[in-house]
mmCIF file with all atom_site columns, C-alpha atoms in Angstrom:
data_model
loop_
_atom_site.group_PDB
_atom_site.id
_atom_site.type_symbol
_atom_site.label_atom_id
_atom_site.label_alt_id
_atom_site.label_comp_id
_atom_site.label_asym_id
_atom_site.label_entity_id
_atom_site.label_seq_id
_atom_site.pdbx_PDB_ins_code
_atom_site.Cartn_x
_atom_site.Cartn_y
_atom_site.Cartn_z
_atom_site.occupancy
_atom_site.B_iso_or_equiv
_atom_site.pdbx_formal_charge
_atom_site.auth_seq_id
_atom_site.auth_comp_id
_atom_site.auth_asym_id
_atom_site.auth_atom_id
_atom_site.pdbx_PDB_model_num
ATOM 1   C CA . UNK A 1 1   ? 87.970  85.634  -120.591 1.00 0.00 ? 1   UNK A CA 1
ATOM 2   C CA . UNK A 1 2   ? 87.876  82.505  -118.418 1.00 0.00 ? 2   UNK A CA 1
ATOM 3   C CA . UNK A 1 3   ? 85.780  82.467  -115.162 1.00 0.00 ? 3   UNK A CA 1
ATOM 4   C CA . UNK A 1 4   ? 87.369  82.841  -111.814 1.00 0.00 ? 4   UNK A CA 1
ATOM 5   C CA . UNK A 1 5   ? 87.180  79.145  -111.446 1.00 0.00 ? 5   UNK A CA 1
ATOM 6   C CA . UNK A 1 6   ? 88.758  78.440  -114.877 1.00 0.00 ? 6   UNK A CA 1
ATOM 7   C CA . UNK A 1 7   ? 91.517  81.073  -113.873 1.00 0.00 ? 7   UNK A CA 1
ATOM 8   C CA . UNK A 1 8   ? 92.257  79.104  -110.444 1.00 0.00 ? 8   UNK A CA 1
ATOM 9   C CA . UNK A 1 9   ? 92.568  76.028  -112.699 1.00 0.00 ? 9   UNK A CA 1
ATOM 10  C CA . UNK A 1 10  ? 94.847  77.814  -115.253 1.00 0.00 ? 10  UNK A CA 1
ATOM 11  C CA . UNK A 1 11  ? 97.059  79.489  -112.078 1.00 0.00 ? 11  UNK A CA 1
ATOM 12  C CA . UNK A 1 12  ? 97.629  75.795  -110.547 1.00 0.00 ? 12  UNK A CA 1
ATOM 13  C CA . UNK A 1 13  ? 98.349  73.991  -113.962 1.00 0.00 ? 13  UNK A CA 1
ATOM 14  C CA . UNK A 1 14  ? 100.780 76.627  -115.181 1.00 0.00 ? 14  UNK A CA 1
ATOM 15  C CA . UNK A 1 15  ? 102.748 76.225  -111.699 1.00 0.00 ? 15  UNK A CA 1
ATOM 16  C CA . UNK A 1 16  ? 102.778 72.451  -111.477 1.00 0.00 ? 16  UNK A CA 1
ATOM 17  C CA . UNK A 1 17  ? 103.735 72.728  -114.988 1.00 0.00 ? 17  UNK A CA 1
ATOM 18  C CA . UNK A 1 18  ? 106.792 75.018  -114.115 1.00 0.00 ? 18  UNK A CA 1
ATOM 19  C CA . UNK A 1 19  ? 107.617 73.036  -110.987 1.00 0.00 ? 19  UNK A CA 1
ATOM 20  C CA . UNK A 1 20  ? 107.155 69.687  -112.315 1.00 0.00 ? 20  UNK A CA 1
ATOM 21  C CA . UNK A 1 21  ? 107.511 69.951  -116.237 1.00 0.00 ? 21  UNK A CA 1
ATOM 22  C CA . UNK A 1 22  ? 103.729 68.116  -116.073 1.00 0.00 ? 22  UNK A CA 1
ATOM 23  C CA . UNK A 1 23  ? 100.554 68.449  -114.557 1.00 0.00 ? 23  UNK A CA 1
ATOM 24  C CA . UNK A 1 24  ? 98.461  65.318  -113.996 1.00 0.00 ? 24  UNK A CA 1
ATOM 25  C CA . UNK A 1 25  ? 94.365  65.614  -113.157 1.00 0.00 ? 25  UNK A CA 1
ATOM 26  C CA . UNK A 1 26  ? 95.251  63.946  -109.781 1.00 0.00 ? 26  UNK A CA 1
ATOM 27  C CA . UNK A 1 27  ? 97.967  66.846  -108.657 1.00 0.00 ? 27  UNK A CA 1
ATOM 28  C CA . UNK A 1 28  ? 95.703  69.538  -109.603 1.00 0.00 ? 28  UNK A CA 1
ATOM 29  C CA . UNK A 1 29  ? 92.945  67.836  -107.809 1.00 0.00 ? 29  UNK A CA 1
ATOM 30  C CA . UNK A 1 30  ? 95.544  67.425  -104.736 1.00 0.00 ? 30  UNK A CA 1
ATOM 31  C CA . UNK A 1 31  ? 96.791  71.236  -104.994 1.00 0.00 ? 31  UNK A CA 1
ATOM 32  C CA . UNK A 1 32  ? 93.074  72.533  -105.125 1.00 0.00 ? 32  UNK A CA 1
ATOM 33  C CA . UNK A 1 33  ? 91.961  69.985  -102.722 1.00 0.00 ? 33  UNK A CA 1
ATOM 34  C CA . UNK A 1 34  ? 88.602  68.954  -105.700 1.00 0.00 ? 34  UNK A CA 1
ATOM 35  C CA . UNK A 1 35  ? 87.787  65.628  -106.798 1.00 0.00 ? 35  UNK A CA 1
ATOM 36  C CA . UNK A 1 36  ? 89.797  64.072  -109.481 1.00 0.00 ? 36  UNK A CA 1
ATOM 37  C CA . UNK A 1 37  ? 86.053  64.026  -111.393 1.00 0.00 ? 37  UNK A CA 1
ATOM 38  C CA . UNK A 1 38  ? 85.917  67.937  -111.209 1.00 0.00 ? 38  UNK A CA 1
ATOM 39  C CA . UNK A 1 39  ? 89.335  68.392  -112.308 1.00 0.00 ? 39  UNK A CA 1
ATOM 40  C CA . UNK A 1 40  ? 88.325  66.905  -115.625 1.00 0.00 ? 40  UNK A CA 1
ATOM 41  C CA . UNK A 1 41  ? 85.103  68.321  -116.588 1.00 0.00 ? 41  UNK A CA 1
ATOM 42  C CA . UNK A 1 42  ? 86.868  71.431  -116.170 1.00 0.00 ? 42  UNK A CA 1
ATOM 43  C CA . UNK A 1 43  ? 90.215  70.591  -118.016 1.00 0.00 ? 43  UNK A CA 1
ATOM 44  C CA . UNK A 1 44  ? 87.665  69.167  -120.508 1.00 0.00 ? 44  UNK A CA 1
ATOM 45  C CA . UNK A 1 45  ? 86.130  72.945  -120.916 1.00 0.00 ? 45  UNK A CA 1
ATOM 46  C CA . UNK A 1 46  ? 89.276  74.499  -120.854 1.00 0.00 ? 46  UNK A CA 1
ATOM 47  C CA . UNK A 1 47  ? 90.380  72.416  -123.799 1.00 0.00 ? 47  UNK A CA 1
ATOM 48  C CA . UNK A 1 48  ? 87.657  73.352  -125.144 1.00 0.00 ? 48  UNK A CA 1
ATOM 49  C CA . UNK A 1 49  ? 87.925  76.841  -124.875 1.00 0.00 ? 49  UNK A CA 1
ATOM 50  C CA . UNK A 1 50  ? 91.469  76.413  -126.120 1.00 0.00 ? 50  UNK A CA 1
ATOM 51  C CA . UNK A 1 51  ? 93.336  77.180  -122.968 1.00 0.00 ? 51  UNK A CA 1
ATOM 52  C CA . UNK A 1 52  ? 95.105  73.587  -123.192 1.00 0.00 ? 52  UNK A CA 1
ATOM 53  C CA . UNK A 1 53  ? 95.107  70.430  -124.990 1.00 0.00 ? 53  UNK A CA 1
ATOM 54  C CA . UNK A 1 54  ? 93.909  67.803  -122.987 1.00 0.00 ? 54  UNK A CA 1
ATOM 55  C CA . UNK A 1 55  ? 93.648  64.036  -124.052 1.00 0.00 ? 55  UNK A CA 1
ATOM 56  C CA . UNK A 1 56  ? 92.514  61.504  -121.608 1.00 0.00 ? 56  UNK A CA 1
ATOM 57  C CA . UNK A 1 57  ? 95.152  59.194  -120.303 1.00 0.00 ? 57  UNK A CA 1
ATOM 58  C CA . UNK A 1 58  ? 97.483  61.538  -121.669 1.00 0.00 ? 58  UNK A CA 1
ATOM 59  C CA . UNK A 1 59  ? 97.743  63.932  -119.828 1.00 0.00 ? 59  UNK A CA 1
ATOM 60  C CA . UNK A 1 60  ? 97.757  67.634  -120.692 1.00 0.00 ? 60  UNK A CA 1
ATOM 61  C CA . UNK A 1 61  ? 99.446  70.631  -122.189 1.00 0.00 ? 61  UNK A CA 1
ATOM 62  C CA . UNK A 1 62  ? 98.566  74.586  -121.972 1.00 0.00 ? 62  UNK A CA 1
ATOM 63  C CA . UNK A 1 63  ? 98.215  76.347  -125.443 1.00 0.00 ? 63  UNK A CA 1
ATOM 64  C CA . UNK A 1 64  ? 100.233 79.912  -126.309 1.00 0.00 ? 64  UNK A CA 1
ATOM 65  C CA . UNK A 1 65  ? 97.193  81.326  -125.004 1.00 0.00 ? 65  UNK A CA 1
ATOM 66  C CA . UNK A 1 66  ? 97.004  79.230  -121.552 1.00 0.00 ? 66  UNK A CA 1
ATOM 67  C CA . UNK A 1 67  ? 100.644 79.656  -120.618 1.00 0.00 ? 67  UNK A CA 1
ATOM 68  C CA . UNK A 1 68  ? 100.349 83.429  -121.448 1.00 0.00 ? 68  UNK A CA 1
ATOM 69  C CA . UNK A 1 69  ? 96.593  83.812  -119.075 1.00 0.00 ? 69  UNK A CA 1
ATOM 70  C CA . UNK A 1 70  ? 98.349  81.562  -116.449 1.00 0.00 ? 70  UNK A CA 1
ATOM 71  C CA . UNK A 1 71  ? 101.512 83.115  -116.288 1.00 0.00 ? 71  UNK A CA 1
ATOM 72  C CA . UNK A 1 72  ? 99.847  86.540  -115.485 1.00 0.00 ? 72  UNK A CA 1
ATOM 73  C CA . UNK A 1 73  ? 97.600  84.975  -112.793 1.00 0.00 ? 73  UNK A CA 1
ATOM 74  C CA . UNK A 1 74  ? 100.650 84.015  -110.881 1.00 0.00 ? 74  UNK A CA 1
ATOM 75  C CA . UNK A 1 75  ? 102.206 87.369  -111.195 1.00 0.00 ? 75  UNK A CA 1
ATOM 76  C CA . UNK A 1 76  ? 98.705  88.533  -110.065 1.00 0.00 ? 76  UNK A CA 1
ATOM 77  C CA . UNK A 1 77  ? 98.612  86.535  -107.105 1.00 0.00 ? 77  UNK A CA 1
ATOM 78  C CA . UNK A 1 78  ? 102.046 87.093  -106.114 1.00 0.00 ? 78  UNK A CA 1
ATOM 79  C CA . UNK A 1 79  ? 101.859 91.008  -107.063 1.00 0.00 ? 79  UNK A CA 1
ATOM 80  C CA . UNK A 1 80  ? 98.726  90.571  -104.548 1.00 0.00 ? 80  UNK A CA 1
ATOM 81  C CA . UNK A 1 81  ? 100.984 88.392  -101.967 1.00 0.00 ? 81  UNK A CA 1
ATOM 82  C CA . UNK A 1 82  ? 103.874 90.827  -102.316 1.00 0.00 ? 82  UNK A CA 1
ATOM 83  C CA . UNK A 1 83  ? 101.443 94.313  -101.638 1.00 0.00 ? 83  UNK A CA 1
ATOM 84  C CA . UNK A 1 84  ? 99.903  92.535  -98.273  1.00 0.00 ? 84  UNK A CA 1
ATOM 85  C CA . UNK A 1 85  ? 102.883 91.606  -97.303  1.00 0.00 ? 85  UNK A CA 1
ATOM 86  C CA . UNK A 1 86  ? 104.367 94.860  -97.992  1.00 0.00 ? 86  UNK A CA 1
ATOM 87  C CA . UNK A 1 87  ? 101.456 96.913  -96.482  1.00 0.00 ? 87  UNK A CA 1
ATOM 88  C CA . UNK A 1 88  ? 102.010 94.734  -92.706  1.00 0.00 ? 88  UNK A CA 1
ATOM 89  C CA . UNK A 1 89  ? 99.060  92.142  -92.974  1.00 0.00 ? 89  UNK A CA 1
ATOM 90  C CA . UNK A 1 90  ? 99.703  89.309  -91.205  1.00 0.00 ? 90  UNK A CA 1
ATOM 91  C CA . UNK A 1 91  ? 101.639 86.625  -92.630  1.00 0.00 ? 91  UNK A CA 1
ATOM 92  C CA . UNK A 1 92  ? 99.217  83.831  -91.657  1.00 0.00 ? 92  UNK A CA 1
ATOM 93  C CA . UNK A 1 93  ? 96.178  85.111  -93.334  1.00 0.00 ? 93  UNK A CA 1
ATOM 94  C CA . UNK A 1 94  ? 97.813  86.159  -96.899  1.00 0.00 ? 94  UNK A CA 1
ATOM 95  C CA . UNK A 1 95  ? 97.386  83.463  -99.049  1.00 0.00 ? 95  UNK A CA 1
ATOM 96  C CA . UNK A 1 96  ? 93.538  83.423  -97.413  1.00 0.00 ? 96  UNK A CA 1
ATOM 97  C CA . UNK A 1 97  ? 93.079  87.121  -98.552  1.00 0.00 ? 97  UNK A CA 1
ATOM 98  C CA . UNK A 1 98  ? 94.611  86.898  -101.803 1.00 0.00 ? 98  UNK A CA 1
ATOM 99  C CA . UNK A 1 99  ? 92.441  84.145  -103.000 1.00 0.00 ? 99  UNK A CA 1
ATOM 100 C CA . UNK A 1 100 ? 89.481  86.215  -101.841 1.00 0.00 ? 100 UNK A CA 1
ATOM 101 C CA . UNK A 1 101 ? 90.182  89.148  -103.693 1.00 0.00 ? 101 UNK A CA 1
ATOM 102 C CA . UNK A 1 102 ? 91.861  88.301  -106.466 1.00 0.00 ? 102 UNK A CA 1
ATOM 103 C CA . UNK A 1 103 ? 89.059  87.806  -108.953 1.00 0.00 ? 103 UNK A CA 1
ATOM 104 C CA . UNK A 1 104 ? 87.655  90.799  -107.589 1.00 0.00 ? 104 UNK A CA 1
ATOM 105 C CA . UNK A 1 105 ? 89.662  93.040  -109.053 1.00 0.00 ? 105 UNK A CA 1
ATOM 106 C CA . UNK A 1 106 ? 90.423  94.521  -112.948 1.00 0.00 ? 106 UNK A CA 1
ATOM 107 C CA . UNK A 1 107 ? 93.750  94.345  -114.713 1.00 0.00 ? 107 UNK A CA 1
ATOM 108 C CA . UNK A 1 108 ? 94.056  97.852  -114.182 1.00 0.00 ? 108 UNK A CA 1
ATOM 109 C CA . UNK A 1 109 ? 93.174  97.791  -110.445 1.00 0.00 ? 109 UNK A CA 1
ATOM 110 C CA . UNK A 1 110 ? 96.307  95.341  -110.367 1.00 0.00 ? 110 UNK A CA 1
ATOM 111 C CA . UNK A 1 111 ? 98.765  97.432  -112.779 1.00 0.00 ? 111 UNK A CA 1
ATOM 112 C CA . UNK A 1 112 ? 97.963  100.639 -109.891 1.00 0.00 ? 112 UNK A CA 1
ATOM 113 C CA . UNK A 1 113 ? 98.908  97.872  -107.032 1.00 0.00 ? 113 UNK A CA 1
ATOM 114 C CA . UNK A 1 114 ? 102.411 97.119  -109.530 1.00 0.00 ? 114 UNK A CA 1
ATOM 115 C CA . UNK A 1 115 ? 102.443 101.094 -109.025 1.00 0.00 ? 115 UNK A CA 1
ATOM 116 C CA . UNK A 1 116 ? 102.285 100.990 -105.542 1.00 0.00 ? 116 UNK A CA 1
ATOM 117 C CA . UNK A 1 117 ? 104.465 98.287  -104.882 1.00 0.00 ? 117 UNK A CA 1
ATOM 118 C CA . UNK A 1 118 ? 107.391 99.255  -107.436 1.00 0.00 ? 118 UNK A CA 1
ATOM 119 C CA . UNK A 1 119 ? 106.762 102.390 -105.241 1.00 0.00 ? 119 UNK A CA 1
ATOM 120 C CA . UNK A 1 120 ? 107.682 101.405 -102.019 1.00 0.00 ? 120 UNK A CA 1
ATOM 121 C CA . UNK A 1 121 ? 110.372 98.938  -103.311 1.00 0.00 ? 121 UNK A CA 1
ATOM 122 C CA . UNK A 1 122 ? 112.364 101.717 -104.869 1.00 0.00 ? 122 UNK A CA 1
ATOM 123 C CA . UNK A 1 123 ? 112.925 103.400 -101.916 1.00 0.00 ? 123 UNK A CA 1
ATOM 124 C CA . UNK A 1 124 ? 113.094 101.927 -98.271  1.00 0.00 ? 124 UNK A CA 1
ATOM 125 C CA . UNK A 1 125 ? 112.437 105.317 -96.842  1.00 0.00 ? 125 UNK A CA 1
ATOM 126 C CA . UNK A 1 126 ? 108.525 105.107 -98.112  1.00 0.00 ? 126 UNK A CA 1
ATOM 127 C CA . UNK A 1 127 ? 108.162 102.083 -96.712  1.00 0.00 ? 127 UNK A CA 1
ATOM 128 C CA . UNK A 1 128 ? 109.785 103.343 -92.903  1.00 0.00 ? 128 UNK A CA 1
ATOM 129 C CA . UNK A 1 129 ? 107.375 106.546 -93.617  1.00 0.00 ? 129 UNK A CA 1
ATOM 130 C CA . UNK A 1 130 ? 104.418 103.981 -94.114  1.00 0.00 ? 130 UNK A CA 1
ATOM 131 C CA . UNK A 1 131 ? 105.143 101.866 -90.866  1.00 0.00 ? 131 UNK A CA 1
ATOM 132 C CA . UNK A 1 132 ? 105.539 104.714 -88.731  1.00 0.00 ? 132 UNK A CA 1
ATOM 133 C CA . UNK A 1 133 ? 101.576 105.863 -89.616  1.00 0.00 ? 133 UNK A CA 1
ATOM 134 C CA . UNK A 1 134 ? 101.028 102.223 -89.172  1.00 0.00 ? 134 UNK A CA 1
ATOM 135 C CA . UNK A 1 135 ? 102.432 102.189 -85.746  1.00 0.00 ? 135 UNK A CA 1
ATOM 136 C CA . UNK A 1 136 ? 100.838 105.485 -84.609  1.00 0.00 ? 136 UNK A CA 1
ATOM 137 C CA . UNK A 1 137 ? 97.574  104.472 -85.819  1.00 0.00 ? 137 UNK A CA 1
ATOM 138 C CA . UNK A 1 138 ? 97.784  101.263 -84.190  1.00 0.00 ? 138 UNK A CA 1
ATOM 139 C CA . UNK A 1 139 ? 98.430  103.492 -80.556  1.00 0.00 ? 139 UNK A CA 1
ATOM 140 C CA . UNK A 1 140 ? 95.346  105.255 -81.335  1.00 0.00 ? 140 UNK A CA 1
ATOM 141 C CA . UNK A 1 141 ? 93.129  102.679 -81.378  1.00 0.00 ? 141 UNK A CA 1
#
């Protein structure tokens, strides 16, 4: 299982990948604001660990088994984006919180969140029930 910095590489080279078609060591460094350096001792171990092929001056492509682990870390953090967002945080501090706790938490923790949020999609009236506590508790304190 990769590390929670390997998985924040894997996340931001399967998206480039699906927005660009490519993902070059200087966008990733660019999109996780690192040194171009840092960007390839660590595309160097995730070759190695055979999460993507990477050949200098080449560029770089994900394996089965890197599209597959970074494909589920963007449903992760957009399951993750999706709950907040759902449950009234603030807008402005999402992204912040998600990247915070998103290691933090097993596959299973995240299925029950899939739970909770397929929950409250499927019928509006949940999510009206939900506010209204929100806004009561919110007059309380």
């Amino acid at each position: 299982m990769p590390t929670p910095s390997m998985e924040d590489y894997l996340e931001r080279i399967y998206l480039l990948i699906e927005e660009k078609g490519y993902a070059r060591v200087s966008d990733i460094a660019e999109a996780l604001e690192v040194h171009p350096s840092s960007v390839t001792k660590m595309v160097q171990k995730l070759d190695k660990s055979d999460y993507l092929v990477y050949e200098r001056y080449r560029g770089l492509i994900l394996t089965a088994k890197g599209k597959k682990i970074g494909k589920r870390l963007v449903y992760r953090h957009e399951l993750l984006e999706d709950f907040l967002k759902l449950i009234g945080v603030n807008e402005q501090v999402i992204y912040q919180d998600v990247e915070g706790i998103e290691h933090h938490l097993s596959w299973d923790a995240i299925d029950r969140i899939g739970d909770l949020v397929q929950f409250f999609q499927e019928d509006k009236e949940r999510l009206v029930q939900l506010q209204e506590i929100q806004k009561k508790n919110e007059e309380v304190n």
